[in-house]
Coordinates of C-alpha atoms in Angstrom, one line a residue:
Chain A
X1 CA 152.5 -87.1 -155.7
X2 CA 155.0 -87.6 -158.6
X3 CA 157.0 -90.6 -158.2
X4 CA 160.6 -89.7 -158.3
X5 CA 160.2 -86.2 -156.4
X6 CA 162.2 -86.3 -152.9
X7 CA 160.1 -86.1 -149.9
X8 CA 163.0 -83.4 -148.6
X9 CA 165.5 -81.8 -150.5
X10 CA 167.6 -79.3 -149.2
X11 CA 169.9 -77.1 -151.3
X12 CA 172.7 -74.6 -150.4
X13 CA 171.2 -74.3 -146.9
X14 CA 173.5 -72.1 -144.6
X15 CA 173.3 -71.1 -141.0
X16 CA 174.6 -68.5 -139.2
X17 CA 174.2 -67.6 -135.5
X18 CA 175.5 -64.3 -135.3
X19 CA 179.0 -64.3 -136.5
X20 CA 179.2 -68.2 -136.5
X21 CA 178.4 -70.1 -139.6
X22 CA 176.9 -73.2 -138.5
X23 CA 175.7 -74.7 -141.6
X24 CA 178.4 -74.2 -145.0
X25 CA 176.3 -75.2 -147.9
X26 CA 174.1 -78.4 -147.7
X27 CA 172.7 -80.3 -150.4
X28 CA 170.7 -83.5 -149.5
X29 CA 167.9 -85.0 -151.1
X30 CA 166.4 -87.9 -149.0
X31 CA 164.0 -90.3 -151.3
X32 CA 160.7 -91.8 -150.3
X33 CA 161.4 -94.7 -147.6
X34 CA 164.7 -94.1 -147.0
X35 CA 166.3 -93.6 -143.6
X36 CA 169.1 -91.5 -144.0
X37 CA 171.6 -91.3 -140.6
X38 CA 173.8 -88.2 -140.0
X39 CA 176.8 -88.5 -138.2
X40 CA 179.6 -86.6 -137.1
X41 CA 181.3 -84.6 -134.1
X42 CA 179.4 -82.4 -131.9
X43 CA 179.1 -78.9 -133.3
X44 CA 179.1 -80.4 -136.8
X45 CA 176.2 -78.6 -137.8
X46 CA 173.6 -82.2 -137.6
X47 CA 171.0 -80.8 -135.3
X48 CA 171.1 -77.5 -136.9
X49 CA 170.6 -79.0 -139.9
X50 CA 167.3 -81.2 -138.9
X51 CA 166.0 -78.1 -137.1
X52 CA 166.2 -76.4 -140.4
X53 CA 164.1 -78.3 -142.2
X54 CA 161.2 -77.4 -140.2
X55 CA 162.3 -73.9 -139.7
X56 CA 162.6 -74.3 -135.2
X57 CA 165.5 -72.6 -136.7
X58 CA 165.2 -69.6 -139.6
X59 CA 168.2 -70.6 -142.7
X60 CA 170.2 -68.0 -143.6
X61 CA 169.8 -68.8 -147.1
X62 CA 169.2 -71.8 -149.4
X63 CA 166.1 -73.5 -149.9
X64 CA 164.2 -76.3 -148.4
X65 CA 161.2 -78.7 -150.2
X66 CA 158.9 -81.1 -148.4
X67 CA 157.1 -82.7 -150.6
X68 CA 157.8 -80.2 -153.5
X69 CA 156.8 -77.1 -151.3
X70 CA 159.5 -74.4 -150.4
X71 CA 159.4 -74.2 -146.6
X72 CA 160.9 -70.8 -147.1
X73 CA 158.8 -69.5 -149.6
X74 CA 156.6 -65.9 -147.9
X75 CA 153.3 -67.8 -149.1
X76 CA 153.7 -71.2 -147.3
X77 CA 151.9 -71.6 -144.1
X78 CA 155.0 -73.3 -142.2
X79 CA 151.6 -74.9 -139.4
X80 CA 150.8 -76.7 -142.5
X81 CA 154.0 -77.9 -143.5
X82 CA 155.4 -79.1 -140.1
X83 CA 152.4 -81.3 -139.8
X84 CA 154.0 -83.5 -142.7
X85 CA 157.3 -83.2 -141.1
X86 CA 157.4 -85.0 -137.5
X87 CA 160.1 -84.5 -135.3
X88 CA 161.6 -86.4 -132.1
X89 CA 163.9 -84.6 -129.8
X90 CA 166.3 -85.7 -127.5
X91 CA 164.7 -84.9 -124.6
X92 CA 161.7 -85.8 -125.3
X93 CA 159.8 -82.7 -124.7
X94 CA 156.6 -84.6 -123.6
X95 CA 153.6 -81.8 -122.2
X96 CA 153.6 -82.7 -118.3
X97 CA 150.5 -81.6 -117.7
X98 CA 148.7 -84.2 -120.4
X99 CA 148.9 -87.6 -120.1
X100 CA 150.5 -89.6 -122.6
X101 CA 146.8 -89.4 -125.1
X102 CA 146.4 -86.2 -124.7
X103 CA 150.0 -85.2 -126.0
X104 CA 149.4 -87.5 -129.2
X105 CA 146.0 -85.8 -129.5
X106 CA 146.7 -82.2 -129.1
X107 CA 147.8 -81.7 -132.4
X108 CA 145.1 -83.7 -133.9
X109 CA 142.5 -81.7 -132.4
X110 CA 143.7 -78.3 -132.8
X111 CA 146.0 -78.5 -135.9
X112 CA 143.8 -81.3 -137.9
X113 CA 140.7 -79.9 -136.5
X114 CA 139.5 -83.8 -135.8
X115 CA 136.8 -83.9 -132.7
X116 CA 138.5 -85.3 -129.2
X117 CA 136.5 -88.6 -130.3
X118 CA 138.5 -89.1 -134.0
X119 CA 142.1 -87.7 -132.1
X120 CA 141.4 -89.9 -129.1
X121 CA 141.2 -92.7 -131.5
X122 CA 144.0 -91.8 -133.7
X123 CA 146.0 -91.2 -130.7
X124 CA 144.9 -94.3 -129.4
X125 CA 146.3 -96.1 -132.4
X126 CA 149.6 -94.5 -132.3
X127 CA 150.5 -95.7 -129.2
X128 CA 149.5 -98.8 -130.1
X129 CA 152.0 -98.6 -133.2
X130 CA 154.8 -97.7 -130.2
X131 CA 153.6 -100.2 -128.2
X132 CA 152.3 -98.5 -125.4
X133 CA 148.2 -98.9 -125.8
X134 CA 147.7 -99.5 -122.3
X135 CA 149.8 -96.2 -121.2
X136 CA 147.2 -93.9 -122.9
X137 CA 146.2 -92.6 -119.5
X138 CA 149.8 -92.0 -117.8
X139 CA 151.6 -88.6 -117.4
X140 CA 154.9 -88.2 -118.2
X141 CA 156.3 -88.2 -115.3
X142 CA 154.8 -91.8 -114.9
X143 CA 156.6 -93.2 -117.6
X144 CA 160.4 -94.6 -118.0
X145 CA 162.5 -92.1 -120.4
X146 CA 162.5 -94.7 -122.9
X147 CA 158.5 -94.9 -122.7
X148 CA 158.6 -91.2 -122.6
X149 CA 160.6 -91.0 -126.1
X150 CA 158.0 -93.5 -127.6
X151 CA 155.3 -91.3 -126.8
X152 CA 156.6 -88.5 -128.1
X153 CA 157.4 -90.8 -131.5
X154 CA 154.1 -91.4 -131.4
X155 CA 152.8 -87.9 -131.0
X156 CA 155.0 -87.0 -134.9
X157 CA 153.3 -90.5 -136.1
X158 CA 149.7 -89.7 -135.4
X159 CA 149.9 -86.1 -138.0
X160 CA 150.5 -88.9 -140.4
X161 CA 154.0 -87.4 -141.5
X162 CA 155.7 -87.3 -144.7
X163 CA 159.3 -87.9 -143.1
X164 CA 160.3 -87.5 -139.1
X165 CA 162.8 -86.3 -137.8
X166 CA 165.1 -87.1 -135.0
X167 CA 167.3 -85.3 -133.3
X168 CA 169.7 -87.9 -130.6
X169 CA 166.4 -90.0 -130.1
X170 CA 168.7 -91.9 -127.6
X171 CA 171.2 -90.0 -126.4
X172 CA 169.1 -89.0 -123.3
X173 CA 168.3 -92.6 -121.7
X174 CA 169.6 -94.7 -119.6
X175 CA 171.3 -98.0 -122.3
X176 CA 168.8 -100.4 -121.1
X177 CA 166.2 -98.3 -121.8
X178 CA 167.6 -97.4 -125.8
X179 CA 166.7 -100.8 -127.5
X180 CA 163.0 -100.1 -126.8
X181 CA 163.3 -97.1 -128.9
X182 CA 164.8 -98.5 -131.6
X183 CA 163.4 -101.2 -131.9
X184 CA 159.9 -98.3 -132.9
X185 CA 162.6 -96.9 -135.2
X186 CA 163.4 -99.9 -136.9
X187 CA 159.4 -101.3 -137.1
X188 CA 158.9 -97.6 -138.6
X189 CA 161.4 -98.1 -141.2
X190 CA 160.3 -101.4 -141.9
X191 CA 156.5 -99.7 -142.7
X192 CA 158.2 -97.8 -145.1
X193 CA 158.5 -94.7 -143.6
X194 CA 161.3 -91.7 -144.4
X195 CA 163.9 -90.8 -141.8
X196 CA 166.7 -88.8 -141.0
X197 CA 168.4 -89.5 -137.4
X198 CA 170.9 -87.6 -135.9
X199 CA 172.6 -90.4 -133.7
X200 CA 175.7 -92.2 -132.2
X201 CA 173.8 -95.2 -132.4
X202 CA 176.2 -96.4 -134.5
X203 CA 175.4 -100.4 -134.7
X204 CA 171.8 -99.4 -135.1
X205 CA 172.8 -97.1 -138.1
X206 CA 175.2 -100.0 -139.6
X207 CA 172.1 -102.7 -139.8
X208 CA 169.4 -100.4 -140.5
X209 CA 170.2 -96.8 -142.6
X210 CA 170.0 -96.7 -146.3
X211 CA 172.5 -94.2 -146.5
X212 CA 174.8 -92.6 -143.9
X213 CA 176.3 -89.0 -143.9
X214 CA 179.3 -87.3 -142.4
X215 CA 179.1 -84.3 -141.3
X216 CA 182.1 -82.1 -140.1
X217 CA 182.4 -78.0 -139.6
X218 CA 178.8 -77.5 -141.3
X219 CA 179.9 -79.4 -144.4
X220 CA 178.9 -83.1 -145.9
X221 CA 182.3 -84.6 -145.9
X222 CA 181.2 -87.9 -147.4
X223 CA 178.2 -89.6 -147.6
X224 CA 177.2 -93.7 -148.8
X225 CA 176.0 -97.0 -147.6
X226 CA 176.7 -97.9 -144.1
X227 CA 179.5 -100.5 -145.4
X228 CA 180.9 -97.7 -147.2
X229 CA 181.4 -95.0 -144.6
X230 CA 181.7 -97.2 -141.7
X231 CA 184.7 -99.5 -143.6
X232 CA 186.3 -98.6 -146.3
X233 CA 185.5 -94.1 -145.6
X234 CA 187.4 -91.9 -148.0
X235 CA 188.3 -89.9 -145.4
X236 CA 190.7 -90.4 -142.0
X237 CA 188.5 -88.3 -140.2
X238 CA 185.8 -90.3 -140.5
X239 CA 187.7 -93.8 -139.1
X240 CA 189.0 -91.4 -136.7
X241 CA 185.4 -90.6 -135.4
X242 CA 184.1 -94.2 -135.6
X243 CA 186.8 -95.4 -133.8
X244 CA 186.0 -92.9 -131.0
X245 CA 182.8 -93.3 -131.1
X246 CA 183.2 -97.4 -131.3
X247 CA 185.7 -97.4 -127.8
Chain B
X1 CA 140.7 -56.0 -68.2
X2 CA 137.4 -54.8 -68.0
X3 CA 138.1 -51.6 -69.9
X4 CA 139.7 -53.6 -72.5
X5 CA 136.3 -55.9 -72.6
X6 CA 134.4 -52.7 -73.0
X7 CA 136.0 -50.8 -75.4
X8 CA 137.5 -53.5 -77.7
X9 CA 135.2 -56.8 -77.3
X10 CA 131.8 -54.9 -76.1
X11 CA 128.5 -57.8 -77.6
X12 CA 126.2 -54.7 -77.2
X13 CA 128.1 -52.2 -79.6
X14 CA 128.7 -55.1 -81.8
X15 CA 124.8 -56.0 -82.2
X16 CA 124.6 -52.3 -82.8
X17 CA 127.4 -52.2 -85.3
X18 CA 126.6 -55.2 -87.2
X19 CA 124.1 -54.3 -89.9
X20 CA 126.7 -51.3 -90.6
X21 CA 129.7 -53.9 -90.7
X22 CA 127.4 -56.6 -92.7
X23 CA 126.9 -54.1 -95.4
X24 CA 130.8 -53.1 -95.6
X25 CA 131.4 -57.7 -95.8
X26 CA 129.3 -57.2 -98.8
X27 CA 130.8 -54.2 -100.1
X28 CA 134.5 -56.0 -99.7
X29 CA 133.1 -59.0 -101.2
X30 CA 132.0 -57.2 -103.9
X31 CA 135.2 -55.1 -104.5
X32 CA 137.6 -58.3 -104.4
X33 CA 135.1 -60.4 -107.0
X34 CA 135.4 -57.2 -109.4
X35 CA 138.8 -56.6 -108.1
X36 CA 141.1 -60.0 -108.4
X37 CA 139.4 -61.4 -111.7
X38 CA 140.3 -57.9 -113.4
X39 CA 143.8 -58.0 -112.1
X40 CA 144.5 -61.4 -113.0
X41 CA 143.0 -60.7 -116.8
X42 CA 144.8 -57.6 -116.8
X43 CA 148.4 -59.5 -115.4
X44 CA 147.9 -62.5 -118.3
X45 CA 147.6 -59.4 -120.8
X46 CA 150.3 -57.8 -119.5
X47 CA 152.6 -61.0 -119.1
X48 CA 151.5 -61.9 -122.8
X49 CA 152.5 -58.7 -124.1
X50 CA 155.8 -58.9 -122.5
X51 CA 156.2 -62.3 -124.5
X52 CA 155.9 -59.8 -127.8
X53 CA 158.4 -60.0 -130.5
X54 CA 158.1 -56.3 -130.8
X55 CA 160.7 -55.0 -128.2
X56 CA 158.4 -51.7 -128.7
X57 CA 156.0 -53.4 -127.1
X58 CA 158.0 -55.2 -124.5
X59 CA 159.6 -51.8 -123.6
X60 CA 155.8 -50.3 -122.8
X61 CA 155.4 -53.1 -120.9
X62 CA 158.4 -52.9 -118.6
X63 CA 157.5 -48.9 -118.0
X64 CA 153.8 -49.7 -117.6
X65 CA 154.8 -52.6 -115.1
X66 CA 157.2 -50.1 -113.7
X67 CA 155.4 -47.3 -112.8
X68 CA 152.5 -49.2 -111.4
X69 CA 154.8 -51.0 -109.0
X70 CA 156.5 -48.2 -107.6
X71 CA 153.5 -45.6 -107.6
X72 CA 151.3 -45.9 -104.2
X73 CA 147.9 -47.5 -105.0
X74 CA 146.9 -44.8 -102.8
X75 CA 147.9 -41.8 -104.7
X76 CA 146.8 -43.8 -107.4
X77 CA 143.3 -43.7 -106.4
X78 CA 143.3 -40.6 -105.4
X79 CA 144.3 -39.1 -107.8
X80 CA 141.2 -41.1 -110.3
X81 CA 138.7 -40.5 -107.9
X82 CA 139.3 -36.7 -107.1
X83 CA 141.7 -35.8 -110.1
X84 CA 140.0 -37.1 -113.3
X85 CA 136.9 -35.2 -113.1
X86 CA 138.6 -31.9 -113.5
X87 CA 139.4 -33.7 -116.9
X88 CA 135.5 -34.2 -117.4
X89 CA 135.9 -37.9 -116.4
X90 CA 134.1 -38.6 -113.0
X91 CA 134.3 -42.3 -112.8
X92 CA 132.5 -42.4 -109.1
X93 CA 133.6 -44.1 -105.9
X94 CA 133.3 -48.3 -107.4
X95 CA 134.5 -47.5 -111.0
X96 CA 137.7 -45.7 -109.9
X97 CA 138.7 -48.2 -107.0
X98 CA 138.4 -51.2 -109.8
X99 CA 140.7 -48.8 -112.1
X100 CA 143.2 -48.0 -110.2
X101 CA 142.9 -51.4 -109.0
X102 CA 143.2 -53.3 -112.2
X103 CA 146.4 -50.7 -112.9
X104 CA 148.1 -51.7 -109.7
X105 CA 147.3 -54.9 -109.2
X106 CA 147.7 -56.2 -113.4
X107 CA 151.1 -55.2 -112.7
X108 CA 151.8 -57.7 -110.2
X109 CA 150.0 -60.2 -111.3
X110 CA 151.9 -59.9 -114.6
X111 CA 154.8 -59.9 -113.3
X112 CA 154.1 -63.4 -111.8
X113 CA 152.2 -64.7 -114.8
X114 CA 155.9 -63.6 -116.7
X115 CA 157.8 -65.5 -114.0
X116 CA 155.7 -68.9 -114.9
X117 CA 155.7 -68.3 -118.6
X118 CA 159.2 -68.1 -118.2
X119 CA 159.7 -71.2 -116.2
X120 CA 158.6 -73.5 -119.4
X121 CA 161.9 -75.0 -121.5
X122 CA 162.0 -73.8 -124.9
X123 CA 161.7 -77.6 -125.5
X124 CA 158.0 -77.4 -125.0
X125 CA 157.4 -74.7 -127.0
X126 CA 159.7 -76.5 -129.9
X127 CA 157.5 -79.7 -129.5
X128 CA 154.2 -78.0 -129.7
X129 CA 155.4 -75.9 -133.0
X130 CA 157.0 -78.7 -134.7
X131 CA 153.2 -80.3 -134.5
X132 CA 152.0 -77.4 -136.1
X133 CA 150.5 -75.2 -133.4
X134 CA 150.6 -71.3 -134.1
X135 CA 152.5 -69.2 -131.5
X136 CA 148.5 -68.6 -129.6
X137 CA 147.9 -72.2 -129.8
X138 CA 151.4 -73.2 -128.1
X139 CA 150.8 -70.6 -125.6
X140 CA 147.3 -71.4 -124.7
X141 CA 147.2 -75.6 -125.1
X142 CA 151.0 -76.2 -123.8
X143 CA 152.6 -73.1 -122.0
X144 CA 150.0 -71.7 -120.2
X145 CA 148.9 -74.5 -118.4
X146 CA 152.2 -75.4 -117.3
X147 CA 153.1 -71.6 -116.3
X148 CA 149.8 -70.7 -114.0
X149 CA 150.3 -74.2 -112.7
X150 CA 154.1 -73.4 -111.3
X151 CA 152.8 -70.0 -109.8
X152 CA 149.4 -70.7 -108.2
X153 CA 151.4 -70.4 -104.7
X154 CA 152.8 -66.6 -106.0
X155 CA 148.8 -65.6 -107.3
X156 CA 147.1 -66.8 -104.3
X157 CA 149.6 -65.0 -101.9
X158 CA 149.4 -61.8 -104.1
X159 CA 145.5 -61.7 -104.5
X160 CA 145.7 -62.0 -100.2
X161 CA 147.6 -58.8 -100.5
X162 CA 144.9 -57.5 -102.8
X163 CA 141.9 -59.0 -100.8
X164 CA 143.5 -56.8 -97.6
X165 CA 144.5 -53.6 -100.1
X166 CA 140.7 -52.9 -101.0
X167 CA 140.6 -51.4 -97.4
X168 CA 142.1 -48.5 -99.6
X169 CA 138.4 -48.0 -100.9
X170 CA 137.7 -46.5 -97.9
X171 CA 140.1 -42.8 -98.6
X172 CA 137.0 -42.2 -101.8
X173 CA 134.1 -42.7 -99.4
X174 CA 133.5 -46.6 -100.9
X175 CA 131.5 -48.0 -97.5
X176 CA 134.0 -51.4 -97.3
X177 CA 134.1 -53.7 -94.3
X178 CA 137.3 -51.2 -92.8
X179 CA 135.2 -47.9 -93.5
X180 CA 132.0 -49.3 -92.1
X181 CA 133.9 -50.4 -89.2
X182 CA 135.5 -47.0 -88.6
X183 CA 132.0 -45.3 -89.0
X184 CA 131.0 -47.3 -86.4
X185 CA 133.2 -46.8 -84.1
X186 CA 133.0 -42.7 -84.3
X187 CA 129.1 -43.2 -83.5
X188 CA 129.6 -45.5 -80.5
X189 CA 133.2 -44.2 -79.5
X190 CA 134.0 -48.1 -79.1
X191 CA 136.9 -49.7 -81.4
X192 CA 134.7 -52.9 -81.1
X193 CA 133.7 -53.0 -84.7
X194 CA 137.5 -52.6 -85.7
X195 CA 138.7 -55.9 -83.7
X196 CA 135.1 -57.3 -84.9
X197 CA 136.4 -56.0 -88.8
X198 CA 139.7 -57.5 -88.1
X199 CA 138.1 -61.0 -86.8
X200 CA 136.2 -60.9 -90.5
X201 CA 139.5 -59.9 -92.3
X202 CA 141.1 -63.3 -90.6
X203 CA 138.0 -65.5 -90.6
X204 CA 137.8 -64.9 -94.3
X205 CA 141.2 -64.9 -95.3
X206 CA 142.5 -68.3 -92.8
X207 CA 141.5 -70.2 -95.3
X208 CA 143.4 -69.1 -98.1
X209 CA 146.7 -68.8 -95.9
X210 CA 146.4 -72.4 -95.0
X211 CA 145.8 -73.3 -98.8
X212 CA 149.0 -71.5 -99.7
X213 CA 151.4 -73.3 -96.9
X214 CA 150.2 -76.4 -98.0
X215 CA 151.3 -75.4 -101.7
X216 CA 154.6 -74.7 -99.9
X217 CA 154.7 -77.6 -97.7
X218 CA 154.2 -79.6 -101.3
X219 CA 156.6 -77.5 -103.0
X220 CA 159.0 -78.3 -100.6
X221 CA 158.1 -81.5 -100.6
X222 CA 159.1 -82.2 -104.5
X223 CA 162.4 -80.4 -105.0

């Protein structure tokens, strides 16, 4: 892998749903290790954006690289690709009907191709990284939202990703149940490995991003270190959002 | 009372009867372990198509579903029993109740197959792709499961339906429980063997009943 290369690097992406442009132009590279937190009002374009980069939504045009490959190109197997691209949704989106193993293994076993022995073992191991070892054999519906959300964190882990994605990791749980999440989040960043997190976990983003970016209308309005944007922002919509956000 | 002893719940005419309504058990039996696993393929095939991206193939699926919904089953067979061999096709008595069968019947099953496909968020099918299952692998490992597993109340009360429609075999001359029985009763000029087909009907069937209100008690139950 050549050393400089971003692990994502998205350029001129827009997106339109029917008559609606979603996403105006984006340009982001994100480097190796960073974690890189997106911010901005809803209907900014943020999710959109993340769900781009693993095509869950088709760009209208622009191009997107994971490690060097063009997502977009006709040639690239996107089943490929998405296995080095992990993503964490909001709401969870845990199967029901496997326990908490078997959704971290699925992939293993029929993407990978690794026999239920190696995928039970590399499931096995990230759950352990989540902290929920002993949970291997609950369902779902067994677990706490925030045990559910580290499951599914775990599931993106165990492909072994080049970056993950999340889309509002927290924004479905109950508050005492977000720190547990996080606290994943911040042990993954510590490991080394590349984020981007749509959030309004806004003290979580001041102590632990590399970068953060504003998003408004489909557009990066400004982006920098967290002292940067959350202190001294070039723009008053920005300290306007913060402040909102903040109360 | 004793006229209604005789002529409907007669031991003698039944011990005549039997083997005649033992051989049209089997023959039922037979039909509804040829008929029900063909429907049910035929229903996930059908409900899978209508899953498509093609809308030319969702559109043949809504006629197809159509048609075989609203057309009698016993036209239906009719007209593949008596009507196909003037087209050089004689499929015989077994082959054209499973046909016309498997046409009817995939229908409704599809339709409840679609139902439970239907019933999965578009968040599962977003988690299972952003691992990097293909469209197959999503529906087979993740949706699937899920989607039979909301409508097994809706399949087992349809196959009952289907269990009791194979007494349609009986207008091509197939010997079923419901034609043996009638047989029987023109030799002996008794309805005995018709309660006695009925009592097998409900004997068979009880079971299956009771399964399915105890999905609904359970569904109940949870929401």
């Amino acid at each position: 892998m050549s050393g400089d290369r971003p692990i994502l690097e998205v350029r001129g992406l827009h997106k339109s749903f029917g008559h609606l442009e979603v996403l105006k132009g984006i340009d982001l590279a994100v480097r190796k290790g960073e974690l890189v937190f997106v911010i901005g009002p809803s209907g900014s374009g943020k999710s959109t954006l993340l769900r781009c980069c693993n095509r869950l939504e088709e760009p209208s045009s622009g191009s997107i690289l994971v490690e060097g490959v063009d997502v977009m190109a006709p040639g690239t197997n996107i089943n490929a690709v998405r296995r080095r691209i992990g993503m964490v949704f909001q709401s969870f989106n845990l199967y029901p009907h496997l326990d908490a193993l078997g959704n971290v293994s699925l992939a293993l076993r029929k993407v990978v191709g690794q026999s239920r022995a190696e995928a039970e073992l590399a499931g096995q191991a990230a759950l352990e990284r989540v902290g929920l070892a002993e949970k291997a054999n609950s369902f779902p519906n067994e677990l706490s939202g925030g045990q559910q959300q580290r499951v599914a964190i775990a599931r993106a882990l165990a492909l072994q990703p080049a970056i993950l994605l999340f889309d509002e990791p927290t924004s479905a749980l109950d508050p005492e149940l977000v720190g547990s999440v996080l606290a994943v989040m911040r042990e993954l960043r510590e490991s080394g490995m590349t984020m981007v997190v749509v959030s309004h976990e806004m003290r979580f983003a001041r102590s632990a991003a590399d970068r953060v970016i504003f998003m408004d209308h489909g557009l990066i309005v400004e982006q920098g270190t967290p002292e940067k944007l959350f202190n001294a922002p070039d723009h008053q919509r920005i300290k306007d959002f913060i402040a909102s956000i903040e109360h | 009372m004793e006229q209604l002893v005789h002529n409907f719940f007669n031991f003698e005419i039944l011990s005549q009867a039997w083997p005649l309504l033992l051989a049209g058990f089997w023959m039922t039996v037979k039909l509804t372990l040829v008929v029900v696993p063909l429907g049910l393929a035929g229903g996930l095939v059908v409900a899978l198509a209508s899953t498509s991206r093609r809308r030319l193939v969702r559109w043949l699926v809504v006629i197809y579903v159509d048609f075989f919904r609203a057309f009698p089953p016993l036209v239906l067979l009719m007209f593949i029993a008596f009507g196909l061999p003037f087209l050089g096709f004689d499929p015989g008595a077994f082959i054209a109740v499973a046909l016309s069968f498997l046409l009817n019947t995939s229908s409704y099953y599809g339709e409840i197959f679609r139902a439970g496909i239907e019933s999965i968020t578009r968040g599962q099918h977003e988690a299972a792709r952003s691992t990097g299952l293909s469209v197959p692998q999503t529906m087979v490992y993740v949706v699937l499961p899920q989607a039979v597993k909301n409508v097994v109340p809706d399949l087992v009360s349809n196959t009952l339906e289907v269990i009791k429609l194979t007494s349609l075999a009986s207008v091509v001359a197939l010997p079923e429980l419901l034609y043996a029985a009638r047989q029987a009763q023109s030799l002996t000029y008794n309805a005995t063997p018709i309660i006695a087909a009925g009592i097998i009907y409900l004997v068979c069937l009880w079971p299956l009943v009771r399964l399915l209100s105890r999905f609904e008690h359970r569904q109940i139950a949870l929401h």
